[in-house]
mmCIF file with all atom_site columns, C-alpha atoms in Angstrom:
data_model
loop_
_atom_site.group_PDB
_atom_site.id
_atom_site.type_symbol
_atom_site.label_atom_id
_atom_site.label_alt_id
_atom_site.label_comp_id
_atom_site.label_asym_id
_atom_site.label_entity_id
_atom_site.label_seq_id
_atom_site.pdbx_PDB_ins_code
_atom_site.Cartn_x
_atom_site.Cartn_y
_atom_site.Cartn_z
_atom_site.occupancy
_atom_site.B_iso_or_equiv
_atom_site.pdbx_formal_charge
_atom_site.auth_seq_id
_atom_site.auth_comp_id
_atom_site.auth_asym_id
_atom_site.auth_atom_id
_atom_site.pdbx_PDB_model_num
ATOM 1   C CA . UNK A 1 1   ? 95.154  86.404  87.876  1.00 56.00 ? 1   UNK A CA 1
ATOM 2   C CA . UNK A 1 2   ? 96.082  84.122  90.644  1.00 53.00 ? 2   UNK A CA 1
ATOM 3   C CA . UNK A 1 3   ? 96.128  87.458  93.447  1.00 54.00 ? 3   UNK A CA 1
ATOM 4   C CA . UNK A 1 4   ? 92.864  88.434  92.330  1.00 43.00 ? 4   UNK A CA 1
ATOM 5   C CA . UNK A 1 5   ? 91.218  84.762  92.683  1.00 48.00 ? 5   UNK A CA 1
ATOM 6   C CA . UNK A 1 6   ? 92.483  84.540  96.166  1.00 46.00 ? 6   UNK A CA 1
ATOM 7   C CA . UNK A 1 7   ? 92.256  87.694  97.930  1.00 45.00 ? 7   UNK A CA 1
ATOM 8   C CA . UNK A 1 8   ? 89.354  89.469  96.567  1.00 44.00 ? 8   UNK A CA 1
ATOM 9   C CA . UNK A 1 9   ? 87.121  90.696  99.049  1.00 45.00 ? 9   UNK A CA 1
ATOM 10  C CA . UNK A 1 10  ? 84.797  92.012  96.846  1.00 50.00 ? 10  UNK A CA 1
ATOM 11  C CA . UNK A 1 11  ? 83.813  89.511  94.389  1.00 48.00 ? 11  UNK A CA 1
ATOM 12  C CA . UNK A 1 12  ? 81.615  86.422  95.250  1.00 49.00 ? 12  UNK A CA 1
ATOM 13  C CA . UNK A 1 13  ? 82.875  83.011  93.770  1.00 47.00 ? 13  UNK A CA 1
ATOM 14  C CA . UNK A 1 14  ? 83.755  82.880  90.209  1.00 55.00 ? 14  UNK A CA 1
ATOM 15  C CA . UNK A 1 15  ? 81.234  83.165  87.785  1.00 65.00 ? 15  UNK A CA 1
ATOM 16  C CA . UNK A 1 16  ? 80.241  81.950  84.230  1.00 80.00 ? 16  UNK A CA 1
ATOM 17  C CA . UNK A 1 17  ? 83.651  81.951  82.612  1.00 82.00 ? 17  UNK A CA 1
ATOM 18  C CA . UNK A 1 18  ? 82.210  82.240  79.546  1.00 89.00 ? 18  UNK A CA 1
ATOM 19  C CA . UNK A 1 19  ? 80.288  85.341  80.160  1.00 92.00 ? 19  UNK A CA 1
ATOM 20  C CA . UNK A 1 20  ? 80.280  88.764  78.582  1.00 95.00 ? 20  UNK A CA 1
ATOM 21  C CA . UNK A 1 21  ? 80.170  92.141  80.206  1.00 96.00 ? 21  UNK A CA 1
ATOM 22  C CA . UNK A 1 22  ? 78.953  95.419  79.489  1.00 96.00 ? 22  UNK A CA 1
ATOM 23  C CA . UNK A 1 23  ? 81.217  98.541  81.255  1.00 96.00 ? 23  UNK A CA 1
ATOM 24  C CA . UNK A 1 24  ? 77.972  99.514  82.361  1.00 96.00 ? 24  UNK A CA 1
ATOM 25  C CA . UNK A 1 25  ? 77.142  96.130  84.083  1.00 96.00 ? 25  UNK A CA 1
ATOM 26  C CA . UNK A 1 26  ? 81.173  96.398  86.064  1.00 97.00 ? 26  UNK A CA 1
ATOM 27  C CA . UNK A 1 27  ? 80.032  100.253 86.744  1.00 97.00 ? 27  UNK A CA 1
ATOM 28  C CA . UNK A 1 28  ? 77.210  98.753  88.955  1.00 97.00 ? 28  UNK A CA 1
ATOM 29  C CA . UNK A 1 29  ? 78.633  95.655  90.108  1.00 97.00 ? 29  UNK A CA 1
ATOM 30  C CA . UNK A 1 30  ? 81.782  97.947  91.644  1.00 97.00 ? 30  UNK A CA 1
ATOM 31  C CA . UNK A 1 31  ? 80.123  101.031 92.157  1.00 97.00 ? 31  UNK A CA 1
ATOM 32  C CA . UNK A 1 32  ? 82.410  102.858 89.574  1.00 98.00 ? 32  UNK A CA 1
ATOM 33  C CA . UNK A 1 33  ? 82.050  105.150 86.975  1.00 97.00 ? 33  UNK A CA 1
ATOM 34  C CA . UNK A 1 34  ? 82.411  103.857 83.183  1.00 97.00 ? 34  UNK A CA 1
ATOM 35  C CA . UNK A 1 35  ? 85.571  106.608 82.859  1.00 97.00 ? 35  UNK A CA 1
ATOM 36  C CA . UNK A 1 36  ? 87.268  105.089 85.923  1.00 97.00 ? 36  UNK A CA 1
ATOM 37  C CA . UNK A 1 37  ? 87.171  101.279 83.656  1.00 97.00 ? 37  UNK A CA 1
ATOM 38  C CA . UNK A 1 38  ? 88.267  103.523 80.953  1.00 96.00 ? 38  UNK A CA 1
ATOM 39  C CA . UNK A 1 39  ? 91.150  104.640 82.577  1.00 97.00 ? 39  UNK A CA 1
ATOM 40  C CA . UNK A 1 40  ? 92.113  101.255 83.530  1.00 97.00 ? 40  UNK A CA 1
ATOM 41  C CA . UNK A 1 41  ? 92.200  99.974  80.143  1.00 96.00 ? 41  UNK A CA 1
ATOM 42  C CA . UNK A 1 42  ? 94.258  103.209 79.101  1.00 96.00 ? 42  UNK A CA 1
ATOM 43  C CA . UNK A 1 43  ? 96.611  102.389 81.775  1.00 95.00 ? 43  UNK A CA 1
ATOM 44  C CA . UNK A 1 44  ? 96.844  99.151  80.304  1.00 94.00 ? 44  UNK A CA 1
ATOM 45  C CA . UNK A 1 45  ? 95.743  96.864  83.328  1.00 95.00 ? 45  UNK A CA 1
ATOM 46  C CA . UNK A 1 46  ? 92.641  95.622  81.011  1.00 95.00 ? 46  UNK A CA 1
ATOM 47  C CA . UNK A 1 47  ? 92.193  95.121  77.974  1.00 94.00 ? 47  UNK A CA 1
ATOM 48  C CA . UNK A 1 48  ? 88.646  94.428  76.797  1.00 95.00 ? 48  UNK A CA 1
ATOM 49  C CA . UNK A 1 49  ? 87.949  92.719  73.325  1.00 94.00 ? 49  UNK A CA 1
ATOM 50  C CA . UNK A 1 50  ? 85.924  95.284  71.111  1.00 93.00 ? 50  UNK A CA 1
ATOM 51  C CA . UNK A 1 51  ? 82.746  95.064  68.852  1.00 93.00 ? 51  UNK A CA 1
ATOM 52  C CA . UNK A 1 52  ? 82.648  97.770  66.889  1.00 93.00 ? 52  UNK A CA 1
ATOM 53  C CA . UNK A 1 53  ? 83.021  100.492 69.974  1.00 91.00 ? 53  UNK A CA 1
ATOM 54  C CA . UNK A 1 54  ? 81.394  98.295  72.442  1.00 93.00 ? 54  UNK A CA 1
ATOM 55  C CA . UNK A 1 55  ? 84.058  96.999  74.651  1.00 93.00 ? 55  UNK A CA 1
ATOM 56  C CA . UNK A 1 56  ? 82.868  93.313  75.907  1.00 95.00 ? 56  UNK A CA 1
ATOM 57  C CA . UNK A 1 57  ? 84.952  92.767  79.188  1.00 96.00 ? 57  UNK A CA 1
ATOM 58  C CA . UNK A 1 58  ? 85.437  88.869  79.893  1.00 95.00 ? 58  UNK A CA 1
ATOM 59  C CA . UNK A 1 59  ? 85.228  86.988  83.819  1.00 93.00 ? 59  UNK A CA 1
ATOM 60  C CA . UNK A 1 60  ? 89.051  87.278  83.384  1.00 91.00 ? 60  UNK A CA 1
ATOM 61  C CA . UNK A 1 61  ? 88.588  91.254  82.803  1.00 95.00 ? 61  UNK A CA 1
ATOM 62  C CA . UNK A 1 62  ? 86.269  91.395  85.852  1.00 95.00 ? 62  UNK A CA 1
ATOM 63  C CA . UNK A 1 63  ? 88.712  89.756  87.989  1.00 91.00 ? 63  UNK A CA 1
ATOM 64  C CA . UNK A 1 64  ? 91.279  91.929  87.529  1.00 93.00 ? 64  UNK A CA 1
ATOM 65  C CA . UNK A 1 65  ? 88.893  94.736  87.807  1.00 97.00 ? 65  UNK A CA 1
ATOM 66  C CA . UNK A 1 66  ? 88.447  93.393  90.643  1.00 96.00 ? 66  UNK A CA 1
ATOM 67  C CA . UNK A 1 67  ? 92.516  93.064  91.804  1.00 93.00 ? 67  UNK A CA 1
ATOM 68  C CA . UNK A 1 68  ? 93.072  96.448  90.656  1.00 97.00 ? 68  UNK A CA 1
ATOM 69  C CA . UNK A 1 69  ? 90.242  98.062  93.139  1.00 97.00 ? 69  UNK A CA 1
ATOM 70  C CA . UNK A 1 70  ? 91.176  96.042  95.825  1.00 95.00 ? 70  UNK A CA 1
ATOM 71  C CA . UNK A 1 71  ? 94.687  97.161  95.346  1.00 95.00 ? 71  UNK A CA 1
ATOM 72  C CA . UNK A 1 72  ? 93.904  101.037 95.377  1.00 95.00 ? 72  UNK A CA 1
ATOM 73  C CA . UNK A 1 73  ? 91.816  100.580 98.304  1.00 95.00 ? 73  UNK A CA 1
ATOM 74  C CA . UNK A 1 74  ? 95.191  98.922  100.239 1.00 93.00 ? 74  UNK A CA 1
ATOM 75  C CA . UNK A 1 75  ? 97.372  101.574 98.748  1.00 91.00 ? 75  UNK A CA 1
ATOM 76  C CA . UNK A 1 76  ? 99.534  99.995  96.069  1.00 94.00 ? 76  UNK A CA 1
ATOM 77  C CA . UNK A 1 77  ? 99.941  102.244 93.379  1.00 94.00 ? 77  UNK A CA 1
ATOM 78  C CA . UNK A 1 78  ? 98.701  101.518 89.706  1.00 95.00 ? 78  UNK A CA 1
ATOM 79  C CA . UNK A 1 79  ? 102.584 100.808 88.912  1.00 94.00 ? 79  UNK A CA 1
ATOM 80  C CA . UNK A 1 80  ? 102.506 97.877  91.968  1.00 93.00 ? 80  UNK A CA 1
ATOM 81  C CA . UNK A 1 81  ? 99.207  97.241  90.882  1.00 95.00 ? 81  UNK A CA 1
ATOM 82  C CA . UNK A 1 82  ? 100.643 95.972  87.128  1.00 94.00 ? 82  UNK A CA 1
ATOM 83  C CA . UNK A 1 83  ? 104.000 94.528  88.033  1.00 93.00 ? 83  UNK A CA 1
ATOM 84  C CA . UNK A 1 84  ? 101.955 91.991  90.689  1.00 92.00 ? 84  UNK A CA 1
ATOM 85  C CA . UNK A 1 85  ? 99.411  91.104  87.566  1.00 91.00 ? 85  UNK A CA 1
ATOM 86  C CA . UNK A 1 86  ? 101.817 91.523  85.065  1.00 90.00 ? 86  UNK A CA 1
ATOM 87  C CA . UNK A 1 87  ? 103.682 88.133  87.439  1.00 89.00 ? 87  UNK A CA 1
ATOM 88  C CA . UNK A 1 88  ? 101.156 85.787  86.680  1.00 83.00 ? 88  UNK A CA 1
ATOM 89  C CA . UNK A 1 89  ? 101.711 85.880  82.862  1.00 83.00 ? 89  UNK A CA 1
ATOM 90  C CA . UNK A 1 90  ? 105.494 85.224  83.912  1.00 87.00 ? 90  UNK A CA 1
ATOM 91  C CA . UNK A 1 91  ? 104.257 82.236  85.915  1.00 87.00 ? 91  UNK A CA 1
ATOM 92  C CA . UNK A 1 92  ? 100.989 80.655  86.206  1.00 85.00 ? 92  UNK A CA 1
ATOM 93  C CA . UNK A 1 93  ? 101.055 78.768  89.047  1.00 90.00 ? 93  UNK A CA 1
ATOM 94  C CA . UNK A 1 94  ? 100.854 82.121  90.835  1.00 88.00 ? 94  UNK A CA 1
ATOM 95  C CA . UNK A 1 95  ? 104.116 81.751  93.315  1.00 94.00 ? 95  UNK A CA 1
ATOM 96  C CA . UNK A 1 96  ? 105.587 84.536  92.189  1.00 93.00 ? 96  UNK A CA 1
ATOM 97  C CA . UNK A 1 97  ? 102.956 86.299  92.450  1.00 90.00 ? 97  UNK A CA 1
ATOM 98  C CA . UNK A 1 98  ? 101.982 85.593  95.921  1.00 93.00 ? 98  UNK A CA 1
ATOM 99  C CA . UNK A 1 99  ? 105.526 85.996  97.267  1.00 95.00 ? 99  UNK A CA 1
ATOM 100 C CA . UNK A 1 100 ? 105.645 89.361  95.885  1.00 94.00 ? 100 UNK A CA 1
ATOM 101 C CA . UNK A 1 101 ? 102.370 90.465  97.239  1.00 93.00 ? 101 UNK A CA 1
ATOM 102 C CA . UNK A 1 102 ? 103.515 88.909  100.519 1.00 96.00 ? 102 UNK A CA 1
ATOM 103 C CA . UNK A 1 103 ? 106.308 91.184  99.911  1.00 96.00 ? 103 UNK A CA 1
ATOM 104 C CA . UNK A 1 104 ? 105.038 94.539  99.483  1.00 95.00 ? 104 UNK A CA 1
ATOM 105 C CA . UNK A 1 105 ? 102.484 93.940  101.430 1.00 94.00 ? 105 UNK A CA 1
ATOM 106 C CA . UNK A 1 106 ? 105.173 93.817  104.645 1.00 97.00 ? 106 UNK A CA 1
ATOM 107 C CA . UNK A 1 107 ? 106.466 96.860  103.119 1.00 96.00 ? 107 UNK A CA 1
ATOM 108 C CA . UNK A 1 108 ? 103.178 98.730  103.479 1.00 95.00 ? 108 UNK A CA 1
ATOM 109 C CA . UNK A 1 109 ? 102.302 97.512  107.261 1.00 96.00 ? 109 UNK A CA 1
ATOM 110 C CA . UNK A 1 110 ? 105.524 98.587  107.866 1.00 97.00 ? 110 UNK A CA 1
ATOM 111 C CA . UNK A 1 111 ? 105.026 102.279 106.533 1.00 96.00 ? 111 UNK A CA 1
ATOM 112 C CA . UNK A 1 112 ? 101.790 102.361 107.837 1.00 96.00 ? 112 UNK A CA 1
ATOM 113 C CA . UNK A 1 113 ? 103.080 101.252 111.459 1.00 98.00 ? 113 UNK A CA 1
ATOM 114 C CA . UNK A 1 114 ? 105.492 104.182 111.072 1.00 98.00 ? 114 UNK A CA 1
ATOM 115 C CA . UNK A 1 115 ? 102.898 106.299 109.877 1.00 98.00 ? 115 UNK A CA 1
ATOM 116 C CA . UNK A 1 116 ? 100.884 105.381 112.949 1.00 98.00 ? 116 UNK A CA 1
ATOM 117 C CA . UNK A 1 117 ? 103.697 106.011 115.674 1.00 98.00 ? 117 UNK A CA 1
ATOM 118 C CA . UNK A 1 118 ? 103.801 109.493 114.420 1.00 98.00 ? 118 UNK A CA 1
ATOM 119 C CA . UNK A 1 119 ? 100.252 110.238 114.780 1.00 98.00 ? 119 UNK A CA 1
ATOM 120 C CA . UNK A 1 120 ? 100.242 109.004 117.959 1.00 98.00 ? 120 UNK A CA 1
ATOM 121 C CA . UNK A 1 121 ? 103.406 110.980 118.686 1.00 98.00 ? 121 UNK A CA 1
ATOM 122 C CA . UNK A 1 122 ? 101.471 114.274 117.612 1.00 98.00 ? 122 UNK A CA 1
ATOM 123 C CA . UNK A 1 123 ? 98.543  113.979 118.880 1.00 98.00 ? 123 UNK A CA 1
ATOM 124 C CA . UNK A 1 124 ? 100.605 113.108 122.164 1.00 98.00 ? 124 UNK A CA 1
ATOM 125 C CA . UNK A 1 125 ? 101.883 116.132 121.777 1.00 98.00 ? 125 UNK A CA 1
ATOM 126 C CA . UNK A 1 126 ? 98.797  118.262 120.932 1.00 98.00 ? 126 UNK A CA 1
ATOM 127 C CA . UNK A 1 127 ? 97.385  116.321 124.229 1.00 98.00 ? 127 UNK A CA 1
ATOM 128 C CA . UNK A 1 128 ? 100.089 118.167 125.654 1.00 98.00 ? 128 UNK A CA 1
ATOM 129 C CA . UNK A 1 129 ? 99.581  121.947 124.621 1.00 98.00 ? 129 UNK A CA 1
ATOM 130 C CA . UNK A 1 130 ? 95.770  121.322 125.124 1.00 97.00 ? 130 UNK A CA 1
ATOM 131 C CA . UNK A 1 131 ? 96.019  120.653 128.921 1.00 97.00 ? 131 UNK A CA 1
ATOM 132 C CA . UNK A 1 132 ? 98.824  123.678 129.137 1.00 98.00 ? 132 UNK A CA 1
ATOM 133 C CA . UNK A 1 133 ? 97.026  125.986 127.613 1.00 97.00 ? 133 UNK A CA 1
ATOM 134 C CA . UNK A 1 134 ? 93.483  124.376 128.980 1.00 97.00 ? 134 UNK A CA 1
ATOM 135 C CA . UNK A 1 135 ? 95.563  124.921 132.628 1.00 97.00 ? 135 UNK A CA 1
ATOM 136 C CA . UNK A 1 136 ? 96.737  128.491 131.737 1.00 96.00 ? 136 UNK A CA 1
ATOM 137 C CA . UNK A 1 137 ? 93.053  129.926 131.082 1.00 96.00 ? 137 UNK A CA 1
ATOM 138 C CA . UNK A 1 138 ? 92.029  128.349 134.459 1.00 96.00 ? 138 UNK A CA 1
ATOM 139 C CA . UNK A 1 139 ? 94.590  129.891 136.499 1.00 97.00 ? 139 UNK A CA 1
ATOM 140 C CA . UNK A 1 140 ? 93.530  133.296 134.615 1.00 95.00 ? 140 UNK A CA 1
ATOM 141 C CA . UNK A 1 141 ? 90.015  132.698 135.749 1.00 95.00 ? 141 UNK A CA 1
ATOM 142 C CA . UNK A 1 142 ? 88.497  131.537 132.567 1.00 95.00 ? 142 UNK A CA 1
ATOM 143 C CA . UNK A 1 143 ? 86.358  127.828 132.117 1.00 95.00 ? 143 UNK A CA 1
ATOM 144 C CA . UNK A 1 144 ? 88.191  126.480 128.737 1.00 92.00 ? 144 UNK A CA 1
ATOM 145 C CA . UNK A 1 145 ? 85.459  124.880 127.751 1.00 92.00 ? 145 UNK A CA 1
ATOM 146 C CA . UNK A 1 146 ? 83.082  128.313 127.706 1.00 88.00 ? 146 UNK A CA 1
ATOM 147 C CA . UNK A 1 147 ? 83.343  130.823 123.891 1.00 79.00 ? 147 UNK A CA 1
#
């Protein structure tokens, strides 16, 4: 849980680590619907202990919560999302981990830098065909900013 303990931008410091939660209590605190924790713990990137069918979610189970939102929000899809927990089981001192978030997170500032150039390239080009066409209606006599 290592990536979740260092980079989450939601959750204040580390709470009781002995304390119990309800879904509806990680609903609130993460402004999510009980079926979205649900599906998390489908998905397998939970796994609260149960009481009967009250699922009690631990201060480990709220960090990753935690992780896992944070991660959507930056992109990484549930599948990244798992293999980057899934690390620190593999090795607790978090390295691992890290290196592999430092890893696909280069990955995704790349795509995103590409994804930016061609924005700008299009709207560079719509830029383009507004002040032709915007030139066109003037020469015919008509304001282009006028219905």
């Amino acid at each position: 849980m290592s990536v979740a303990a260092t980079s989450s931008a939601h959750t204040p410091a580390p709470r009781d680590p002995q304390r119990i939660y309800s879904i509806a209590e990680l609903s609130r605190e993460f402004a999510i619907t009980p079926r979205t924790i649900r599906f998390y713990e489908d998905e397998g990137l939970i796994k609260p202990r149960r009481q009967g069918t009250t699922r009690l979610y631990t201060a480990g189970d709220r960090t990753r919560l935690s992780w896992i939102l944070r991660g959507k929000r930056l992109g990484f899809s549930l599948a990244e999302i798992r293999e980057l927990l899934d690390l620190y089981q593999v090795d607790r001192t978090g390295i691992q981990q890290l290196r592999e978030l430092l890893r696909r997170s280069q990955l995704h500032i790349a795509d995103l830098e590409r994804k930016r150039a061609d924005l700008d390239q299009h709207i560079g080009e719509f830029r383009d065909v507004e002040a032709q066409v915007s030139a066109e209606l003037k020469q015919r006599g008509v304001d282009p900013e006028s219905d």
